[in-house]
Amino acid sequence: MRKAVLPTLLVSSIAAAALMTSSQAFAYGAGDFFTRVGVAQVEPTSDNGEILGGAGVDVDSDTNFAFTLGYRFHDKIGVELLAALPFKHDLQVDGVTGGSTEHLPPTLTLQYYPLGGTESRVQPYVGAGVNYTRFSDEKTDIGASLELDDSWGAAGQVGIDLLIDDNWALNAAAWYIDIDTDARVNGDPAGTVEIDPVVVMAGLSYRF
Ligand code: NI
């Protein structure tokens, strides 16, 4: 029994020393610029609305590389911009045609970090803000022209950083984005398509 005490003490004092040494360096808060990089999946809501007077629309999910840029101007408050490569979604208009569209959904959120400014290595956050989505390269299988208007909408966000060292953290984040777009088929207004996706991203945070 006695033999086990020393190693245990040793390990716990090393751990305590490591924590105390790093506690100042780990200040996570005001003045941090940060970027988060990872893979994001855009999962549209299950009901994407109807166009052409009753044809249901179904928009599939897509996964691509995404990144964010942000700044904490206060220990507990920051801003973050979600950027990405364009997402490409296959879509079906029931009984009419299949097709696809690409979109770019930059999203700006104002964020609250409840544990910002503390030594916690677990740093959750929530955010709210605005999304602008621009659609491009809309296609239909039957050759009809499809145009989807740009969309402005509200966005909400939750996320968490698990700090690894002074600069790096594991990150997971999710956004809900209200994306509604007016569709035109062959130039005529055809109804509104609701994308309203949940975006889930996993990757790394880096702050400097
Ligand atoms: Ni909506």
PDB file of C-alpha atoms in Angstrom, residues 6 58 84 89 97 100 140 148 156 187 192 207:
ATOM      1  CA  LEU A   6       4.487   8.088  -3.521  1.00  0.00           C
ATOM      2  CA  ASP A  58     -37.105  17.962 -51.455  1.00  0.00           C
ATOM      3  CA  ALA A  84     -17.310  27.758 -46.517  1.00  0.00           C
ATOM      4  CA  HIS A  89     -27.554  20.217 -53.007  1.00  0.00           C
ATOM      5  CA  THR A  97     -38.020  17.049 -62.246  1.00  0.00           C
ATOM      6  CA  SER A 100     -29.444  20.778 -58.122  1.00  0.00           C
ATOM      7  CA  THR A 140     -33.181  21.010 -63.629  1.00  0.00           C
ATOM      8  CA  LEU A 148     -33.524  30.842 -56.574  1.00  0.00           C
ATOM      9  CA  GLY A 156     -28.749  30.681 -34.099  1.00  0.00           C
ATOM     10  CA  GLY A 187     -38.821  33.243 -65.404  1.00  0.00           C
ATOM     11  CA  THR A 192     -41.045  29.618 -51.965  1.00  0.00           C
ATOM     12  CA  ARG A 207      -6.564  31.333 -31.584  1.00  0.00           C
TER      13      ARG A 207
END
